mmCIF file of C-alpha atoms and ligand atoms in Angstrom:
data_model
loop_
_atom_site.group_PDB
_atom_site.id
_atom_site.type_symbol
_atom_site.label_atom_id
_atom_site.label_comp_id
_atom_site.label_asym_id
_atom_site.label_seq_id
_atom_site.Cartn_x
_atom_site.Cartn_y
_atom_site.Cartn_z
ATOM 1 C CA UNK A 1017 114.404 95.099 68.541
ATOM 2 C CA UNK A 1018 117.212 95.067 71.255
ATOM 3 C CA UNK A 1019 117.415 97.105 74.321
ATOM 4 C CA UNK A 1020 120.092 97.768 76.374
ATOM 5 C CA UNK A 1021 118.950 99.663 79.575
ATOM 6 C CA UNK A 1022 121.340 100.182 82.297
ATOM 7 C CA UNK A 1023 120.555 100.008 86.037
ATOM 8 C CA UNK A 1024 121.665 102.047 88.968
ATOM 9 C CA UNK A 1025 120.765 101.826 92.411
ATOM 10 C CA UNK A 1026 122.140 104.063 95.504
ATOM 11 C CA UNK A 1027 119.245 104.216 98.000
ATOM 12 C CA UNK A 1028 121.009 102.566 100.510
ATOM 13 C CA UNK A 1029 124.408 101.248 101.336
ATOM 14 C CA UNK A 1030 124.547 98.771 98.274
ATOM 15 C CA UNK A 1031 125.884 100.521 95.379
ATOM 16 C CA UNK A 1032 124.392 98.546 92.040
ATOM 17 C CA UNK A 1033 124.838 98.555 88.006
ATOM 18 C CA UNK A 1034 122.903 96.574 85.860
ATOM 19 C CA UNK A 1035 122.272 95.719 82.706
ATOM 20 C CA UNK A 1036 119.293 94.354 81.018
ATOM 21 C CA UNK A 1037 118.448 93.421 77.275
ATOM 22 C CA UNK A 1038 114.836 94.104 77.075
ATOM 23 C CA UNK A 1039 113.552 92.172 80.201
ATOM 24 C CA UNK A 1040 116.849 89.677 80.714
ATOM 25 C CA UNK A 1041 119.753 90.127 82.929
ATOM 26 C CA UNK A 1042 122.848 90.376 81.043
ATOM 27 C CA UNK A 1043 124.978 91.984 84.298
ATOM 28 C CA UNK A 1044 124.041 92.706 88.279
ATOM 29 C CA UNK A 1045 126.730 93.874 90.059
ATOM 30 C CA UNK A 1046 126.339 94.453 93.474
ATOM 31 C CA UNK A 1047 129.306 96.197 95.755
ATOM 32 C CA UNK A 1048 128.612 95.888 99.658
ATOM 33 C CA UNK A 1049 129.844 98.464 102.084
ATOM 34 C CA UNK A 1050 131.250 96.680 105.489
ATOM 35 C CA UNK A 1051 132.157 99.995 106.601
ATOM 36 C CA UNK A 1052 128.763 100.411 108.174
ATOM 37 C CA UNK A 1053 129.012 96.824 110.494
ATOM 38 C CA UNK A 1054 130.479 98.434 113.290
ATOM 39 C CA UNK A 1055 128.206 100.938 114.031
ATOM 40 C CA UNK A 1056 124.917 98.680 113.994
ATOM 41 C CA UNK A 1057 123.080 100.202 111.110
ATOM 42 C CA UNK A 1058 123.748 102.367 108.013
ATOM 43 C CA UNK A 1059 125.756 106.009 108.405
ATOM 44 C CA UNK A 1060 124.434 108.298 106.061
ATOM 45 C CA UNK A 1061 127.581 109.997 105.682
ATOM 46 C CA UNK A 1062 129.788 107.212 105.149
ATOM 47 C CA UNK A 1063 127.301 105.352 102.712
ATOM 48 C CA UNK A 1064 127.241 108.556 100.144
ATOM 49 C CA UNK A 1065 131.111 108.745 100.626
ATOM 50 C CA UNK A 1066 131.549 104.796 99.055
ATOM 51 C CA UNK A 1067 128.838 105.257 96.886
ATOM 52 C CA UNK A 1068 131.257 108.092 95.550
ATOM 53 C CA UNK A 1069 134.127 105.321 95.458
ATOM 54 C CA UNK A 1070 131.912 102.352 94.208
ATOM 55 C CA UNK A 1071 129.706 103.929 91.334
ATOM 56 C CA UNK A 1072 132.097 104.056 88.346
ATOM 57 C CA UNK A 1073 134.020 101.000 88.934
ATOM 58 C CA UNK A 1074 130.560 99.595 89.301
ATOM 59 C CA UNK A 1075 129.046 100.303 86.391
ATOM 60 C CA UNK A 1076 132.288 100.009 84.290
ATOM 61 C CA UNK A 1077 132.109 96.255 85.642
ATOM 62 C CA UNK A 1078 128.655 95.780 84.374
ATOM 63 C CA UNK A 1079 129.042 97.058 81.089
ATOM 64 C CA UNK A 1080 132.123 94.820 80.591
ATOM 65 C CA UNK A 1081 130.191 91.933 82.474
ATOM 66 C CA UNK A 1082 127.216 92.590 79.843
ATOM 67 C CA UNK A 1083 129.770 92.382 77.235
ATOM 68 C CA UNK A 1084 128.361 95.954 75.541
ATOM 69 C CA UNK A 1085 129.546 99.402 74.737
ATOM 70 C CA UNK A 1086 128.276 102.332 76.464
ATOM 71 C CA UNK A 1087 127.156 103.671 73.425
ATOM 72 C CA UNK A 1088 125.014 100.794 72.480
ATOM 73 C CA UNK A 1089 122.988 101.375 75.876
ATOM 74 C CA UNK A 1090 119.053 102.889 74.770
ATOM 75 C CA UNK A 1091 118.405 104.494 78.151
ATOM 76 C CA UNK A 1092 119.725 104.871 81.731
ATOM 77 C CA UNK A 1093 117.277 104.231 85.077
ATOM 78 C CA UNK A 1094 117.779 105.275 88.467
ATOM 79 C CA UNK A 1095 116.495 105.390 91.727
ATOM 80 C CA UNK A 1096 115.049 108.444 92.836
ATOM 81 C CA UNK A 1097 113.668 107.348 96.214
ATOM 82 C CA UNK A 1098 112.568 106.855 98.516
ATOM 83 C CA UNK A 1099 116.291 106.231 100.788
ATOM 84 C CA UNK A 1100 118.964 108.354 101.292
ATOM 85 C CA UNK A 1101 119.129 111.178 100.113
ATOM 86 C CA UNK A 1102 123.189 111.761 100.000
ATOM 87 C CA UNK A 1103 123.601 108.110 98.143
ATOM 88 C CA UNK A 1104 120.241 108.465 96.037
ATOM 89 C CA UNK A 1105 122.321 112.203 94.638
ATOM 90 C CA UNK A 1106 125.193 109.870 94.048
ATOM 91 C CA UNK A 1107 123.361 107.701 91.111
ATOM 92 C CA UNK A 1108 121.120 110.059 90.403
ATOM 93 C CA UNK A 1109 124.133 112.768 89.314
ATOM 94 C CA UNK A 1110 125.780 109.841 87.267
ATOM 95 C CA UNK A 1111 122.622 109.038 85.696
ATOM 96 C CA UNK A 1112 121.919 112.999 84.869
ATOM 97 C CA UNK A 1113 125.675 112.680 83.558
ATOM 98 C CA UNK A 1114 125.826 109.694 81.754
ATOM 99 C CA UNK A 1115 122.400 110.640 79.580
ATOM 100 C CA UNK A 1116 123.967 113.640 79.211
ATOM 101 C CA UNK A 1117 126.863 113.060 78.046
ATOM 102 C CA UNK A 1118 125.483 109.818 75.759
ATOM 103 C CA UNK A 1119 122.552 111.683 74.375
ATOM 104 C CA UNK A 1120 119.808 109.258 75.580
ATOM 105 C CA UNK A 1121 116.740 109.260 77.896
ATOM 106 C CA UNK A 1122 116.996 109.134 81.630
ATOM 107 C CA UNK A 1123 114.393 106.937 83.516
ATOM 108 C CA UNK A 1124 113.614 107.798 86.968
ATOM 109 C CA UNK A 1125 112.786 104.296 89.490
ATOM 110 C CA UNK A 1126 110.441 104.241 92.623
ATOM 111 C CA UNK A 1127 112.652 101.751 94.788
ATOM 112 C CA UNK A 1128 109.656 100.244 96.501
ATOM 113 C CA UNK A 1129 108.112 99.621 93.072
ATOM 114 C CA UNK A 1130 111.333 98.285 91.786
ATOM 115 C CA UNK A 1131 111.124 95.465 94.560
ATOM 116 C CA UNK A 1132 107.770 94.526 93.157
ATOM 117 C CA UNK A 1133 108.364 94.841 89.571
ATOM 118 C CA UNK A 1134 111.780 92.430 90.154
ATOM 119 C CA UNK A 1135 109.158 89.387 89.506
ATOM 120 C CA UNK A 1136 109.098 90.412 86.099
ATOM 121 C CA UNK A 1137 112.429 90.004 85.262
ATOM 122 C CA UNK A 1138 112.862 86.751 82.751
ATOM 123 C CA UNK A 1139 115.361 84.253 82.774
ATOM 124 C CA UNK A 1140 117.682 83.454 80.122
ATOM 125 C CA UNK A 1141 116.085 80.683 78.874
ATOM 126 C CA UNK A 1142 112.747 82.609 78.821
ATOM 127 C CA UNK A 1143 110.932 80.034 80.325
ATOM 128 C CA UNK A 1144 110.182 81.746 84.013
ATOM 129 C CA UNK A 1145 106.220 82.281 84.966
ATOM 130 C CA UNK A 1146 105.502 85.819 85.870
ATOM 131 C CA UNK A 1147 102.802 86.927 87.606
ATOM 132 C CA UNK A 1148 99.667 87.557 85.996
ATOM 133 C CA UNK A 1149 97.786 90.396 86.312
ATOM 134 C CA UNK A 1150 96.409 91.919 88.925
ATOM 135 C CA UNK A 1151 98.837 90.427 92.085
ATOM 136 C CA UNK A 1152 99.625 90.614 95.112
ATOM 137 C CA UNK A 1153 103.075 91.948 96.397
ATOM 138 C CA UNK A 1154 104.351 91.312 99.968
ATOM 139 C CA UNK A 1155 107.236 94.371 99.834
ATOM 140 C CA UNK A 1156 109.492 93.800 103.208
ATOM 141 C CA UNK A 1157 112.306 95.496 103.200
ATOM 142 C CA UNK A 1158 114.604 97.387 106.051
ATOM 143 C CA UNK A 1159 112.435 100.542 105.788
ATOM 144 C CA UNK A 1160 109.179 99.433 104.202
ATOM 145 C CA UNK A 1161 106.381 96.645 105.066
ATOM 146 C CA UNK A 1162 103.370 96.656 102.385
ATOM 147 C CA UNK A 1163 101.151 94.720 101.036
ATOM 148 C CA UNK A 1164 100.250 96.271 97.281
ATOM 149 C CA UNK A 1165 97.728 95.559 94.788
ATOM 150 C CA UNK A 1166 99.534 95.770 91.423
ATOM 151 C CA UNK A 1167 97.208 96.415 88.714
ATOM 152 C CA UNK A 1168 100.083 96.737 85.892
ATOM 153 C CA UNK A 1169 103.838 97.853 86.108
ATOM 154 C CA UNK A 1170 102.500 101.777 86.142
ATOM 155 C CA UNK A 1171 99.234 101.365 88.348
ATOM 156 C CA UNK A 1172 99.928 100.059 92.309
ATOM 157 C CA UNK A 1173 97.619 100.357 95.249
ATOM 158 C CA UNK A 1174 99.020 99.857 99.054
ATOM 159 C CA UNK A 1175 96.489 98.082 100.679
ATOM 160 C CA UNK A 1176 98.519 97.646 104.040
ATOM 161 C CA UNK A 1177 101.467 98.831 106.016
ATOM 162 C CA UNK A 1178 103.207 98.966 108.625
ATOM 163 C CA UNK A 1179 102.276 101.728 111.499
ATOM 164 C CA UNK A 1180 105.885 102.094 112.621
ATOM 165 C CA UNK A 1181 108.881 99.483 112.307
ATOM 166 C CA UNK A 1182 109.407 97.781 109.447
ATOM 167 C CA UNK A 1183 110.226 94.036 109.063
ATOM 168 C CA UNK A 1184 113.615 93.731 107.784
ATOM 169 C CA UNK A 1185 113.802 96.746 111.218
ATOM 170 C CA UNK A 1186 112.335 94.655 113.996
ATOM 171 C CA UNK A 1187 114.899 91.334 112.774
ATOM 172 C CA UNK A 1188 117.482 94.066 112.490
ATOM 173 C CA UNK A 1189 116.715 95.278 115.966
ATOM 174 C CA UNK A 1190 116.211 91.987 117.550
ATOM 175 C CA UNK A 1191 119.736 91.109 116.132
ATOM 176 C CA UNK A 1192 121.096 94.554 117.869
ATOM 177 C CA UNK A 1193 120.036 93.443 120.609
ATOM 178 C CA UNK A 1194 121.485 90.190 120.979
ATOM 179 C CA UNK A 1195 124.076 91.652 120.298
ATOM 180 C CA UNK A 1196 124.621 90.682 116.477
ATOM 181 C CA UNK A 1197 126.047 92.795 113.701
ATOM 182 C CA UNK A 1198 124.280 94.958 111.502
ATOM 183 C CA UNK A 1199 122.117 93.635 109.415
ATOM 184 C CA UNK A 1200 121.391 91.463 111.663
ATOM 185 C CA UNK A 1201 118.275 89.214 109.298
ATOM 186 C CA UNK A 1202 120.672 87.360 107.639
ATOM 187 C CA UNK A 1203 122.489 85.928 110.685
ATOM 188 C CA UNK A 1204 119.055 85.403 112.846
ATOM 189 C CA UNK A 1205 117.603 83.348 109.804
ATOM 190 C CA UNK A 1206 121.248 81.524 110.075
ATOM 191 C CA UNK A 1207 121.087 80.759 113.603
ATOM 192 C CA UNK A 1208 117.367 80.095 113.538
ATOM 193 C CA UNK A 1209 117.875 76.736 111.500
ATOM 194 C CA UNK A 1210 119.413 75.564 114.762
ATOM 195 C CA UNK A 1211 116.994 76.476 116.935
ATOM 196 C CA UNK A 1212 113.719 75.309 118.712
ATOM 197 C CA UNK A 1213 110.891 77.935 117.544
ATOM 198 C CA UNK A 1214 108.450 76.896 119.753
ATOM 199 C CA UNK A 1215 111.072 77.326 122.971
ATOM 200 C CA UNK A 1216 110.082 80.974 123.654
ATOM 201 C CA UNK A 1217 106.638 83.075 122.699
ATOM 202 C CA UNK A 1218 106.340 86.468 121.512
ATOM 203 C CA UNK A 1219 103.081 88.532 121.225
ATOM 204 C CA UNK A 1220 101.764 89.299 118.458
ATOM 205 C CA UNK A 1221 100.275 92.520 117.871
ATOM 206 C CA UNK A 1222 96.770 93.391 116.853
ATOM 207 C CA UNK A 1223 96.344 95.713 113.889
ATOM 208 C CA UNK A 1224 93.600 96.343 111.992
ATOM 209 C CA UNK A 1225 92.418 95.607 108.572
ATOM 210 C CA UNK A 1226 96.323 94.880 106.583
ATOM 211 C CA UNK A 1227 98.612 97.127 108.516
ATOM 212 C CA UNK A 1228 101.368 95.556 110.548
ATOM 213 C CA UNK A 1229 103.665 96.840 113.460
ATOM 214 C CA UNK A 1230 106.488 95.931 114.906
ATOM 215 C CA UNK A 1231 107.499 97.755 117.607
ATOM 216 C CA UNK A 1232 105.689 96.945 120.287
ATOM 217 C CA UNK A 1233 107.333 93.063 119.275
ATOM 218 C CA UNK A 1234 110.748 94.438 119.633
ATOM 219 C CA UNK A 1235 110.128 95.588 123.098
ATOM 220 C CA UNK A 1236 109.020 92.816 124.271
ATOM 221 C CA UNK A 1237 111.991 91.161 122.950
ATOM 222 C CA UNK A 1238 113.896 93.606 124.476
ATOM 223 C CA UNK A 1239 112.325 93.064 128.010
ATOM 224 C CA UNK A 1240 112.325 89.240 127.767
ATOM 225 C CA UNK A 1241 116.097 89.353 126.982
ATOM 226 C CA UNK A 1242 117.193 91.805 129.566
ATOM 227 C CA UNK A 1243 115.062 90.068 132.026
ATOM 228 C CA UNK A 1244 116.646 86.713 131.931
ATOM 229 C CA UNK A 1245 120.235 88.339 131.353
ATOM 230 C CA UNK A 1246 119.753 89.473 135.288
ATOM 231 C CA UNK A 1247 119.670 86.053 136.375
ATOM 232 C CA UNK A 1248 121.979 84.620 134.252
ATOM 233 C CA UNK A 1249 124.618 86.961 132.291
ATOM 234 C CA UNK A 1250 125.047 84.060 129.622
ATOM 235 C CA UNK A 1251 121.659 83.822 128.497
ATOM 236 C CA UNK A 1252 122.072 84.645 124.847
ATOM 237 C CA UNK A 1253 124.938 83.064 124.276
ATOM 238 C CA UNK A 1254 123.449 79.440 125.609
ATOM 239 C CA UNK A 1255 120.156 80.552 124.023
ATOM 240 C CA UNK A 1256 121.149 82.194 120.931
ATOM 241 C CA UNK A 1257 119.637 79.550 118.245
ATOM 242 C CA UNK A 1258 116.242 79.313 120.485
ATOM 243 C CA UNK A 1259 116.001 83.260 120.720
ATOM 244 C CA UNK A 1260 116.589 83.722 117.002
ATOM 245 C CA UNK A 1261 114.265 80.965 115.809
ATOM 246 C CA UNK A 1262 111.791 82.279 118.142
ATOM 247 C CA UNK A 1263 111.840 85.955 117.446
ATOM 248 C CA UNK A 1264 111.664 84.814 113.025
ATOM 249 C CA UNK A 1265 108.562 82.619 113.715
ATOM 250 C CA UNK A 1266 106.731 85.196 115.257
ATOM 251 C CA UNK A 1267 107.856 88.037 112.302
ATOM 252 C CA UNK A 1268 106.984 85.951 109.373
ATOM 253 C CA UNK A 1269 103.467 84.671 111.212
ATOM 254 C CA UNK A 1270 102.499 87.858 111.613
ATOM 255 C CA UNK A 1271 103.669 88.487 107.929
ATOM 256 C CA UNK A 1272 101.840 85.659 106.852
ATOM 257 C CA UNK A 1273 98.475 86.065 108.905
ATOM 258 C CA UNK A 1274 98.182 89.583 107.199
ATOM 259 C CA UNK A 1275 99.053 87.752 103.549
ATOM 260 C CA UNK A 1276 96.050 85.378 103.918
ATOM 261 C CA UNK A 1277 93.587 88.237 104.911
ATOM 262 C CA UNK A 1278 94.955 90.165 101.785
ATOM 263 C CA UNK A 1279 93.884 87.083 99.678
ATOM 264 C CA UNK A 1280 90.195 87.000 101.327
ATOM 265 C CA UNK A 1281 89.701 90.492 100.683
ATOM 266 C CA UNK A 1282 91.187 90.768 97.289
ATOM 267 C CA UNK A 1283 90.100 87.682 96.008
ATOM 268 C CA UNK A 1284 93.505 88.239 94.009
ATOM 269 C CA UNK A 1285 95.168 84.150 94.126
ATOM 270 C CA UNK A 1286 98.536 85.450 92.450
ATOM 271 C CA UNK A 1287 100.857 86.263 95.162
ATOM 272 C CA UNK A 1288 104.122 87.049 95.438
ATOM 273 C CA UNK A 1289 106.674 88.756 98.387
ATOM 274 C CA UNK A 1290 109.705 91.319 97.378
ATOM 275 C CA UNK A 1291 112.917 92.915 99.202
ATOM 276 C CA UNK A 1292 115.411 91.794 101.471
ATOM 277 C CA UNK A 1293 113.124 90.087 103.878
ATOM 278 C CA UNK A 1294 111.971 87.785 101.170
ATOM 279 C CA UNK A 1295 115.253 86.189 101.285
ATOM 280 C CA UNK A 1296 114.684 85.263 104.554
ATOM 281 C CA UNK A 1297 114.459 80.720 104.344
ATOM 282 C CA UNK A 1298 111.455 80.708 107.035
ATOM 283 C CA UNK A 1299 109.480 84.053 104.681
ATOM 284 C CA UNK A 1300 110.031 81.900 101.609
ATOM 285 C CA UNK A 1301 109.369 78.138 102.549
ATOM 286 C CA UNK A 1302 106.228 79.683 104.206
ATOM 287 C CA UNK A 1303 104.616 81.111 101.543
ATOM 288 C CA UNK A 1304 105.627 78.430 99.591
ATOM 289 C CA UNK A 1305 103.459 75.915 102.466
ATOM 290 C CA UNK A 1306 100.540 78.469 102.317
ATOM 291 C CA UNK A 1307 100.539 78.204 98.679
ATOM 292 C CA UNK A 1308 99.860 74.963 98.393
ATOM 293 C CA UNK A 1309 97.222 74.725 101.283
ATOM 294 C CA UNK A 1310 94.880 77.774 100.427
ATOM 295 C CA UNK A 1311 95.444 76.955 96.731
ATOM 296 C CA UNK A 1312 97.672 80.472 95.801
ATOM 297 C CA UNK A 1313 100.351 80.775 92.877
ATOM 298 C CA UNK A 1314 103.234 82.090 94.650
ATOM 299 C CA UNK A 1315 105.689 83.875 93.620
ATOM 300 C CA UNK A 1316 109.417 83.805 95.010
ATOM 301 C CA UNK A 1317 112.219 85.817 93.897
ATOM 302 C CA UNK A 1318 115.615 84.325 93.052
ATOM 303 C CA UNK A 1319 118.001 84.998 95.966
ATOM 304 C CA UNK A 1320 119.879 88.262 93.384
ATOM 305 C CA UNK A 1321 116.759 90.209 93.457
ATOM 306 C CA UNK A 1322 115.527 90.031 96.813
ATOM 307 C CA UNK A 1323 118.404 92.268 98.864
ATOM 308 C CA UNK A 1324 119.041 96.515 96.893
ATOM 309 C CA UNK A 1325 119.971 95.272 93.275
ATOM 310 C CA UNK A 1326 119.993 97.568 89.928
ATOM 311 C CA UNK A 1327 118.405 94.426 87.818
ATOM 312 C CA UNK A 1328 114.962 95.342 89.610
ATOM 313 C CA UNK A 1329 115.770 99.487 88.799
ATOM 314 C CA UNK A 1330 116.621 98.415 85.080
ATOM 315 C CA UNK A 1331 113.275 96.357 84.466
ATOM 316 C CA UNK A 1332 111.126 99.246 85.568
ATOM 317 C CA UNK A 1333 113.151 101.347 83.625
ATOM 318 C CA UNK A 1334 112.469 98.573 80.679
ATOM 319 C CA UNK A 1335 108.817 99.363 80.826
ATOM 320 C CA UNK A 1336 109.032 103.451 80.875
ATOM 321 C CA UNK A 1337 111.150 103.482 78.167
ATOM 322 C CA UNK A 1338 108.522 101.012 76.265
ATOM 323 C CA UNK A 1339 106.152 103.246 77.620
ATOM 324 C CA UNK A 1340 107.825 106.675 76.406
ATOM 325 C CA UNK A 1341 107.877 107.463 80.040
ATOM 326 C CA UNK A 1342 111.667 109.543 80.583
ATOM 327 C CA UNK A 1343 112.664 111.988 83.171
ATOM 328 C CA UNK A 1344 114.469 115.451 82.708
ATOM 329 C CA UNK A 1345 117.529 116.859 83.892
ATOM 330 C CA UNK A 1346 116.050 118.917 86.714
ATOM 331 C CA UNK A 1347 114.667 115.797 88.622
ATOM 332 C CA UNK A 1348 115.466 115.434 91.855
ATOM 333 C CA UNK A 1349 115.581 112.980 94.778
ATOM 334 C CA UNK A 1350 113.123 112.010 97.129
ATOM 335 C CA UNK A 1351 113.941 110.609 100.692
ATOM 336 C CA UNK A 1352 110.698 109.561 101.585
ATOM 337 C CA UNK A 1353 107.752 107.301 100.065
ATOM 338 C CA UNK A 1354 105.349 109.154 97.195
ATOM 339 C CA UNK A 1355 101.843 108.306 98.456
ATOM 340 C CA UNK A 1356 101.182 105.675 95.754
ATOM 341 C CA UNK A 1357 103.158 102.531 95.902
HETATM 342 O O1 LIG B 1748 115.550 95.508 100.429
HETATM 343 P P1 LIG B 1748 116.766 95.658 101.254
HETATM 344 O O2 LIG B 1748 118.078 95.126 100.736
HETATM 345 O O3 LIG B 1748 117.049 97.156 101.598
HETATM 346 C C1 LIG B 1748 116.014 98.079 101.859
HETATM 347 O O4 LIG B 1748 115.444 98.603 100.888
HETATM 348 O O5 LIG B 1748 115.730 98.241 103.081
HETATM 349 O O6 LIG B 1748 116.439 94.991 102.666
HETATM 350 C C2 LIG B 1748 117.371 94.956 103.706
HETATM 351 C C3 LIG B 1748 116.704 94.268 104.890
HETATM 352 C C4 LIG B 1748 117.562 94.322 106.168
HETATM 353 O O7 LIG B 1748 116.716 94.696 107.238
HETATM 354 C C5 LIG B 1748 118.041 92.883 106.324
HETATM 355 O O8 LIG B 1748 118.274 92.496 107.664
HETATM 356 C C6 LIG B 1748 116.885 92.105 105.727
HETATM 357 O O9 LIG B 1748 116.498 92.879 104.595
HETATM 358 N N1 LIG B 1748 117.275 90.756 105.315
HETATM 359 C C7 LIG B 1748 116.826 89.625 105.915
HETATM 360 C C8 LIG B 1748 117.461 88.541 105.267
HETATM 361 N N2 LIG B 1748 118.263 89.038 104.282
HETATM 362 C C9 LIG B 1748 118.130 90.404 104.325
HETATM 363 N N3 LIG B 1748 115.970 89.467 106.937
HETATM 364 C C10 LIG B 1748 115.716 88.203 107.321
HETATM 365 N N4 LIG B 1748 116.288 87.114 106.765
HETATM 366 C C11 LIG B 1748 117.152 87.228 105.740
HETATM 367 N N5 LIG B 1748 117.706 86.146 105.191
HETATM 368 ZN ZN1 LIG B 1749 115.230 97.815 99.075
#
């Protein structure tokens, strides 16, 4: 039997409709919001205020991409944190609404688990390996660095984090400061295939057990910049390709080290990496590389599902609705993480 679940996602500043039959993609649309490039990182404010704009046209588009009616859909999922909490009230009202007003079940979405569960989207053709079960999950994202332990799509344990920065934060920050646009990963990973890696060392911090951190990394980045800018005010520009190549080897071999430890603990040899960062070239040739030498089956996301998308909300949603698992009408946001992944 057919399902038609529909996708929304608002955490952020990406405002995103999907729509899934059972576990394919049928439409992902994605809308942006440049209004936030100016001020180096995401206003609040401003972000609810387009999600406002964005969110019908959105979803209108992915309906029409999806070639469905609106009554044909069997449910509607949504995030309900952890992100903003102005945007995550903008799709979660139109979800309230549009079950409402449809007469079908509403599905509330953990972002962070969305990220993860993203791997088990299928391809069109139906012939894409998903992980088995239990795997590994390497979740990097602008506001969240974990490693989880996913037992099935409703049981996750977070076996490391980060202490204070997250990933997708410290090449963010690292960007800011060389005075890059916000977000700043995807042009460092840009510049970085320019550059000489090995030209300038970073320390690396050391963490215990499978947390990570990141901020003491972006200070000395910080340091090292404005240090060399005193004796010559053109440093970044003639260094630019060195500095970002630099600062993305060091972030993804710290990533990585904490990956392999994961693996030795775990024993777990199915491992895969999730959200934004994972689009990252150096993240995902990498893993790839470690695969092969330590004998792991790796798991890389296609480009789509990597960055805030509502295909990831609409699988999870997929497997509560299979699982009889709906929301009501009085749920509400959350801003910050639940304590299970
Ligand atoms: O998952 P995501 O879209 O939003 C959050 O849930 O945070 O992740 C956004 C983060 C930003 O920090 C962005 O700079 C980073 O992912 N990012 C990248 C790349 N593409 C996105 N970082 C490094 N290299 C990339 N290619
Ligand atoms: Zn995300």
């Amino acid at each position: 039997m057919k399902k038609y679940i529909l996708g929304i996602e608002s955490s952020c500043d990406d405002t995103s409709a999907a729509v899934l039959e059972n576990n394919k993609v049928l439409a992902n649309i994605i809308a942006g919001q440049d209004v936030h490039k100016r001020y180096g990182g995401v206003v609040p404010e401003l972000a609810s205020r387009a999600h406002q704009q964005n969110i019908i046209p959105v979803v209108d588009a992915a309906l029409k991409t999806a070639g469905i009616e609106k009554s044909q859909l069997s449910a509607v999922a949504f995030t309900r944190g952890p992100g903003l909490l102005g945007s995550l009230l903008v799709g979660t009202s139109f979800a309230k609404a549009f079950t409402l007003g449809l007469n079908i079940p509403l599905i509330e979405v953990d972002h962070l688990k969305a990220h993860i569960l993203s791997h088990f989207i299928q391809n069109t053709e139906g012939n894409k390996k998903l992980p088995s079960l239990p795997f590994l999950c390497l979740t990097v994202s602008g506001g969240h660095t974990q490693i989880v332990l996913v037992k099935s799509p409703h049981e996750m344990e977070i076996i490391g984090k980060t202490i204070d920065d997250a990933a997708g934060e410290a090449f963010d920050k690292a960007a800011k400061i060389m005075g890059l646009p916000y977000p700043g990963g995807p042009i460092i990973d840009k510049l970085a295939k320019e550059g000489d890696a090995n030209k300038f060392i970073f320390p690396k911090p050391r963490i215990k057990e499978l947390d990570f951190s990141f901020s003491g990394l972006k200070t000395s980045f910080l340091y090292f910049v404005r240090d060399r800018l005193k004796e010559n005010p053109d440093f970044i520009d003639q260094n630019k390709n060195d500095l970002a190549a630099s600062i993305q080897k060091t972030i993804v071999e710290i990533l990585m080290e904490k990956l392999a430890k994961a693996v030795k603990i775990t024993g777990v040899y199915d491992v895969a990496i999730a959200g934004g960062v994972s689009a990252n070239s150096l993240v995902r040739s990498r893993l790839a590389e470690e695969g092969k030498k330590r004998g792991w089956n790796v798991f890389i996301p296609d480009f789509q599902f990597t960055t805030d998308n509502a295909a990831m909300i609409a699988i999870v949603g997929y497997y509560k609705y299979l699982a009889n698992d709906f929301a009501g009408q009085d749920v509400v946001p959350y801003a910050r993480s639940l304590s299970k992944a």
